[in-house]
PDB file of C-alpha atoms in Angstrom:
ATOM      1  CA  ASP A  10      -1.660  27.505  15.709  1.00 52.00           C
ATOM      2  CA  ASN A  11      -1.173  23.757  15.261  1.00 50.00           C
ATOM      3  CA  TRP A  12      -3.763  23.427  12.434  1.00 54.00           C
ATOM      4  CA  ASP A  13      -5.991  21.232  14.559  1.00 61.00           C
ATOM      5  CA  ARG A  14      -9.531  22.519  14.713  1.00 64.00           C
ATOM      6  CA  ASP A  15     -12.821  22.304  16.574  1.00 67.00           C
ATOM      7  CA  LEU A  16     -15.657  20.779  14.572  1.00 66.00           C
ATOM      8  CA  GLU A  17     -19.299  21.541  15.199  1.00 70.00           C
ATOM      9  CA  VAL A  18     -21.915  18.914  14.330  1.00 73.00           C
ATOM     10  CA  LEU A  19     -24.530  20.092  11.850  1.00 79.00           C
ATOM     11  CA  GLY A  20     -25.969  16.643  11.127  1.00 79.00           C
ATOM     12  CA  VAL A  21     -25.207  12.949  11.431  1.00 83.00           C
ATOM     13  CA  ALA A  22     -25.395  10.511   8.515  1.00 87.00           C
ATOM     14  CA  ASP A  23     -27.034   7.111   8.830  1.00 91.00           C
ATOM     15  CA  LYS A  24     -24.802   4.124   9.434  1.00 93.00           C
ATOM     16  CA  ILE A  25     -23.765   2.356   6.226  1.00 93.00           C
ATOM     17  CA  SER A  26     -24.599  -1.340   6.341  1.00 94.00           C
ATOM     18  CA  ILE A  27     -23.387  -4.057   4.008  1.00 94.00           C
ATOM     19  CA  ASP A  28     -27.061  -4.996   3.634  1.00 94.00           C
ATOM     20  CA  ASN A  29     -27.806  -1.496   2.287  1.00 92.00           C
ATOM     21  CA  LEU A  30     -25.321  -1.805  -0.578  1.00 94.00           C
ATOM     22  CA  SER A  31     -27.061  -2.393  -3.884  1.00 95.00           C
ATOM     23  CA  ASP A  32     -25.881  -4.965  -6.405  1.00 96.00           C
ATOM     24  CA  GLU A  33     -24.572  -2.041  -8.446  1.00 96.00           C
ATOM     25  CA  HIS A  34     -22.514  -0.783  -5.473  1.00 94.00           C
ATOM     26  CA  ILE A  35     -21.100  -4.246  -4.869  1.00 96.00           C
ATOM     27  CA  GLU A  36     -20.253  -4.655  -8.566  1.00 96.00           C
ATOM     28  CA  THR A  37     -18.517  -1.256  -8.653  1.00 96.00           C
ATOM     29  CA  ILE A  38     -16.503  -2.015  -5.524  1.00 96.00           C
ATOM     30  CA  SER A  39     -15.597  -5.486  -6.817  1.00 96.00           C
ATOM     31  CA  ARG A  40     -14.153  -4.031 -10.046  1.00 95.00           C
ATOM     32  CA  SER A  41     -12.113  -1.367  -8.253  1.00 95.00           C
ATOM     33  CA  ASP A  42      -8.361  -1.616  -7.780  1.00 95.00           C
ATOM     34  CA  PHE A  43      -8.456   0.626  -4.703  1.00 95.00           C
ATOM     35  CA  LEU A  44     -11.144   1.494  -2.201  1.00 97.00           C
ATOM     36  CA  LEU A  45     -10.872   4.610  -0.041  1.00 97.00           C
ATOM     37  CA  ILE A  46     -12.824   4.419   3.191  1.00 96.00           C
ATOM     38  CA  GLY A  47     -12.963   7.769   4.939  1.00 94.00           C
ATOM     39  CA  PRO A  48     -15.811   7.978   7.433  1.00 93.00           C
ATOM     40  CA  ILE A  49     -16.815  11.301   8.934  1.00 89.00           C
ATOM     41  CA  LEU A  50     -18.695  10.323  12.108  1.00 90.00           C
ATOM     42  CA  LYS A  51     -19.272   6.622  12.890  1.00 89.00           C
ATOM     43  CA  GLU A  52     -21.194   5.821   9.676  1.00 93.00           C
ATOM     44  CA  VAL A  53     -18.666   3.043   8.956  1.00 94.00           C
ATOM     45  CA  ASP A  54     -17.868   0.208  11.341  1.00 94.00           C
ATOM     46  CA  LEU A  55     -16.160  -3.164  11.592  1.00 95.00           C
ATOM     47  CA  ASP A  56     -19.191  -5.066  10.266  1.00 96.00           C
ATOM     48  CA  LEU A  57     -19.236  -3.022   7.058  1.00 96.00           C
ATOM     49  CA  ILE A  58     -15.524  -3.510   6.394  1.00 97.00           C
ATOM     50  CA  ARG A  59     -15.780  -7.245   7.166  1.00 97.00           C
ATOM     51  CA  GLY A  60     -18.706  -7.455   4.751  1.00 97.00           C
ATOM     52  CA  ILE A  61     -16.756  -5.679   2.026  1.00 97.00           C
ATOM     53  CA  ARG A  62     -13.793  -8.000   2.540  1.00 97.00           C
ATOM     54  CA  GLU A  63     -16.059 -10.993   1.842  1.00 95.00           C
ATOM     55  CA  PHE A  64     -16.263  -9.987  -1.833  1.00 95.00           C
ATOM     56  CA  TYR A  65     -13.451  -7.472  -2.344  1.00 97.00           C
ATOM     57  CA  ASN A  66      -9.806  -8.470  -2.733  1.00 94.00           C
ATOM     58  CA  GLY A  67      -8.354  -5.120  -3.812  1.00 96.00           C
ATOM     59  CA  GLU A  68      -6.459  -2.544  -1.812  1.00 97.00           C
ATOM     60  CA  ILE A  69      -8.255  -0.628   0.945  1.00 98.00           C
ATOM     61  CA  PHE A  70      -6.974   2.763   2.072  1.00 98.00           C
ATOM     62  CA  LEU A  71      -8.467   3.822   5.417  1.00 98.00           C
ATOM     63  CA  ASP A  72      -8.607   7.346   6.769  1.00 97.00           C
ATOM     64  CA  PRO A  73      -9.801   6.499  10.297  1.00 96.00           C
ATOM     65  CA  GLN A  74     -10.874   9.986  11.364  1.00 92.00           C
ATOM     66  CA  GLY A  75     -14.590   9.179  11.570  1.00 90.00           C
ATOM     67  CA  LEU A  76     -13.989   5.940  13.459  1.00 93.00           C
ATOM     68  CA  ILE A  77     -12.638   7.817  16.471  1.00 92.00           C
ATOM     69  CA  ARG A  78     -14.991  10.790  16.553  1.00 87.00           C
ATOM     70  CA  THR A  79     -17.805  11.153  19.033  1.00 84.00           C
ATOM     71  CA  ILE A  80     -20.162  14.008  19.863  1.00 84.00           C
ATOM     72  CA  GLU A  81     -19.805  15.702  23.226  1.00 82.00           C
ATOM     73  CA  ASP A  82     -21.650  18.931  24.045  1.00 82.00           C
ATOM     74  CA  GLY A  83     -22.301  19.483  20.333  1.00 76.00           C
ATOM     75  CA  LEU A  84     -18.609  19.268  19.428  1.00 77.00           C
ATOM     76  CA  ILE A  85     -16.524  16.475  17.962  1.00 79.00           C
ATOM     77  CA  LYS A  86     -14.087  14.779  20.343  1.00 83.00           C
ATOM     78  CA  ARG A  87     -11.616  12.002  19.544  1.00 86.00           C
ATOM     79  CA  VAL A  88     -12.264   8.755  21.406  1.00 86.00           C
ATOM     80  CA  CYS A  89     -10.984   5.350  20.382  1.00 84.00           C
ATOM     81  CA  ASP A  90     -12.270   1.809  20.853  1.00 83.00           C
ATOM     82  CA  ARG A  91      -8.814   0.364  20.255  1.00 89.00           C
ATOM     83  CA  SER A  92      -9.937  -3.279  20.139  1.00 91.00           C
ATOM     84  CA  GLU A  93     -12.410  -2.640  17.292  1.00 93.00           C
ATOM     85  CA  LEU A  94      -9.954  -0.408  15.462  1.00 94.00           C
ATOM     86  CA  LYS A  95      -7.267  -3.103  15.605  1.00 96.00           C
ATOM     87  CA  GLU A  96      -9.715  -5.525  13.954  1.00 97.00           C
ATOM     88  CA  ILE A  97     -10.486  -2.983  11.245  1.00 97.00           C
ATOM     89  CA  ILE A  98      -6.788  -2.326  10.615  1.00 97.00           C
ATOM     90  CA  LYS A  99      -6.227  -6.058  10.034  1.00 97.00           C
ATOM     91  CA  LEU A 100      -8.698  -5.848   7.123  1.00 98.00           C
ATOM     92  CA  VAL A 101      -7.195  -2.858   5.313  1.00 98.00           C
ATOM     93  CA  ASN A 102      -3.904  -2.255   3.529  1.00 98.00           C
ATOM     94  CA  ILE A 103      -3.108   1.368   4.259  1.00 98.00           C
ATOM     95  CA  VAL A 104      -4.080   3.459   7.298  1.00 98.00           C
ATOM     96  CA  LYS A 105      -3.582   7.239   7.351  1.00 98.00           C
ATOM     97  CA  PRO A 106      -4.488   9.197  10.470  1.00 97.00           C
ATOM     98  CA  ASN A 107      -3.197  12.675  11.126  1.00 93.00           C
ATOM     99  CA  GLU A 108      -0.833  13.219  14.058  1.00 94.00           C
ATOM    100  CA  PHE A 109      -3.618  13.970  16.550  1.00 92.00           C
ATOM    101  CA  GLU A 110      -5.691  10.944  15.504  1.00 94.00           C
ATOM    102  CA  ALA A 111      -2.594   8.705  15.477  1.00 96.00           C
ATOM    103  CA  GLU A 112      -1.887   9.377  19.138  1.00 95.00           C
ATOM    104  CA  VAL A 113      -5.499   8.640  20.123  1.00 94.00           C
ATOM    105  CA  ILE A 114      -5.561   5.467  18.025  1.00 96.00           C
ATOM    106  CA  THR A 115      -2.183   3.980  18.966  1.00 96.00           C
ATOM    107  CA  GLY A 116      -1.291   5.677  22.227  1.00 94.00           C
ATOM    108  CA  MET A 117       2.120   6.447  20.705  1.00 96.00           C
ATOM    109  CA  LYS A 118       3.584   9.914  21.270  1.00 93.00           C
ATOM    110  CA  THR A 119       5.513  10.174  18.000  1.00 97.00           C
ATOM    111  CA  ALA A 120       4.381   9.806  14.402  1.00 97.00           C
ATOM    112  CA  GLU A 121       7.175   7.304  13.769  1.00 98.00           C
ATOM    113  CA  GLU A 122       6.017   5.054  16.607  1.00 98.00           C
ATOM    114  CA  ALA A 123       2.383   5.386  15.530  1.00 98.00           C
ATOM    115  CA  ALA A 124       3.108   4.463  11.888  1.00 98.00           C
ATOM    116  CA  LYS A 125       5.011   1.388  13.056  1.00 98.00           C
ATOM    117  CA  LYS A 126       2.187   0.435  15.444  1.00 98.00           C
ATOM    118  CA  LEU A 127      -0.377   0.567  12.605  1.00 98.00           C
ATOM    119  CA  VAL A 128       1.737  -1.911  10.617  1.00 98.00           C
ATOM    120  CA  GLU A 129       2.247  -4.060  13.716  1.00 98.00           C
ATOM    121  CA  TRP A 130      -1.553  -4.235  14.026  1.00 98.00           C
ATOM    122  CA  GLY A 131      -1.888  -5.525  10.460  1.00 98.00           C
ATOM    123  CA  ALA A 132      -1.756  -2.709   7.902  1.00 98.00           C
ATOM    124  CA  ASP A 133       0.731  -3.032   5.055  1.00 98.00           C
ATOM    125  CA  ILE A 134       1.510   0.670   5.271  1.00 98.00           C
ATOM    126  CA  GLY A 135       1.032   3.117   8.144  1.00 98.00           C
ATOM    127  CA  ILE A 136       1.054   6.804   7.264  1.00 98.00           C
ATOM    128  CA  VAL A 137       0.785   9.700   9.709  1.00 98.00           C
ATOM    129  CA  THR A 138       0.246  13.143   8.227  1.00 95.00           C
ATOM    130  CA  LEU A 139       1.834  16.068  10.035  1.00 93.00           C
ATOM    131  CA  GLY A 140       0.191  19.091   8.418  1.00 86.00           C
ATOM    132  CA  GLU A 141       2.759  21.677   7.439  1.00 84.00           C
ATOM    133  CA  ASN A 142       5.533  19.294   8.567  1.00 91.00           C
ATOM    134  CA  GLY A 143       4.888  16.647   5.892  1.00 93.00           C
ATOM    135  CA  SER A 144       4.224  13.025   6.779  1.00 96.00           C
ATOM    136  CA  ILE A 145       5.742   9.792   8.027  1.00 98.00           C
ATOM    137  CA  ALA A 146       5.181   6.432   6.340  1.00 98.00           C
ATOM    138  CA  TYR A 147       6.216   2.941   7.355  1.00 98.00           C
ATOM    139  CA  ASP A 148       5.908  -0.125   5.127  1.00 98.00           C
ATOM    140  CA  GLY A 149       7.120  -2.774   7.573  1.00 97.00           C
ATOM    141  CA  ASN A 150      10.719  -2.428   6.405  1.00 97.00           C
ATOM    142  CA  GLU A 151      11.521   1.221   5.963  1.00 97.00           C
ATOM    143  CA  LEU A 152      10.436   4.440   7.657  1.00 98.00           C
ATOM    144  CA  PHE A 153       9.990   7.349   5.255  1.00 98.00           C
ATOM    145  CA  LYS A 154      10.088  10.996   6.331  1.00 97.00           C
ATOM    146  CA  ILE A 155       8.201  12.890   3.663  1.00 96.00           C
ATOM    147  CA  PRO A 156       8.798  16.640   3.425  1.00 93.00           C
ATOM    148  CA  PRO A 157       5.785  18.934   3.082  1.00 87.00           C
ATOM    149  CA  TYR A 158       4.561  20.196  -0.239  1.00 80.00           C
ATOM    150  CA  LYS A 159       5.054  23.938   0.035  1.00 80.00           C
ATOM    151  CA  THR A 160       1.898  25.964  -0.437  1.00 78.00           C
ATOM    152  CA  LEU A 161       0.105  28.877   1.153  1.00 77.00           C
ATOM    153  CA  SER A 162      -2.075  27.157   3.760  1.00 71.00           C
ATOM    154  CA  ARG A 163      -5.522  28.631   4.346  1.00 74.00           C
ATOM    155  CA  ASP A 164      -7.633  25.829   5.806  1.00 74.00           C
ATOM    156  CA  PRO A 165      -6.712  22.183   6.431  1.00 71.00           C
ATOM    157  CA  THR A 166     -10.213  20.924   5.555  1.00 75.00           C
ATOM    158  CA  GLY A 167      -9.886  18.238   2.889  1.00 80.00           C
ATOM    159  CA  ALA A 168      -6.088  18.042   3.048  1.00 81.00           C
ATOM    160  CA  GLY A 169      -6.176  14.403   4.192  1.00 86.00           C
ATOM    161  CA  ASP A 170      -8.591  13.499   1.400  1.00 89.00           C
ATOM    162  CA  THR A 171      -6.304  15.154  -1.137  1.00 90.00           C
ATOM    163  CA  TYR A 172      -3.322  13.260   0.283  1.00 93.00           C
ATOM    164  CA  ALA A 173      -5.221   9.949   0.111  1.00 95.00           C
ATOM    165  CA  GLY A 174      -6.407  10.524  -3.456  1.00 95.00           C
ATOM    166  CA  ALA A 175      -2.948  11.509  -4.684  1.00 95.00           C
ATOM    167  CA  PHE A 176      -1.342   8.546  -2.890  1.00 96.00           C
ATOM    168  CA  ILE A 177      -3.792   6.087  -4.440  1.00 97.00           C
ATOM    169  CA  PHE A 178      -3.357   7.601  -7.901  1.00 97.00           C
ATOM    170  CA  LYS A 179       0.435   7.337  -7.691  1.00 97.00           C
ATOM    171  CA  LYS A 180       0.274   3.727  -6.394  1.00 97.00           C
ATOM    172  CA  LEU A 181      -2.006   2.821  -9.318  1.00 96.00           C
ATOM    173  CA  CYS A 182       0.605   4.371 -11.625  1.00 97.00           C
ATOM    174  CA  GLY A 183       3.256   2.050 -10.159  1.00 97.00           C
ATOM    175  CA  SER A 184       4.968   4.362  -7.676  1.00 97.00           C
ATOM    176  CA  ASN A 185       6.638   3.029  -4.550  1.00 97.00           C
ATOM    177  CA  VAL A 186       5.566   4.157  -1.072  1.00 97.00           C
ATOM    178  CA  ARG A 187       7.937   7.149  -0.889  1.00 96.00           C
ATOM    179  CA  GLU A 188       6.957   8.418  -4.348  1.00 97.00           C
ATOM    180  CA  ALA A 189       3.252   7.994  -3.619  1.00 96.00           C
ATOM    181  CA  CYS A 190       3.577   9.900  -0.340  1.00 95.00           C
ATOM    182  CA  GLU A 191       5.548  12.678  -1.998  1.00 94.00           C
TER     183      GLU A 191
END
């Protein structure tokens, strides 16, 4: 009813290490204006993001979902190492959890408080997506309440990725935070 879902683990990817990135990967990342980091299940960690920041000065958009997932009885549960996540947030520009992840990450009960907390911890922009209720964004100065894009919802899988991709595209086109979120 609330569009949250249970996820069953079919397989676990290897951890991505800065040492495993080829020269070609590093060159591609270095030339990019934006980098989207969206782990699924702990394959990304603080060491990788620190390593990327040693050679990459562009914008990093983080979807933290896979940083707070753990496996329990074959199902995904949300658990947060807040101290490590705070360090990661200091290294990125934009953080976009959904409302369920935002509460686990920040401990805040409302999306508005959570978005502000993400910026307080070091992000330039904190965004909290609210499914069929739109999203909230905070840029350190202004809180934006973004209405939902009306559509016939079938399955929320990939909705956050679509949001992130559209946001990045609009920012690259020169849009402000509100326009990019919309």
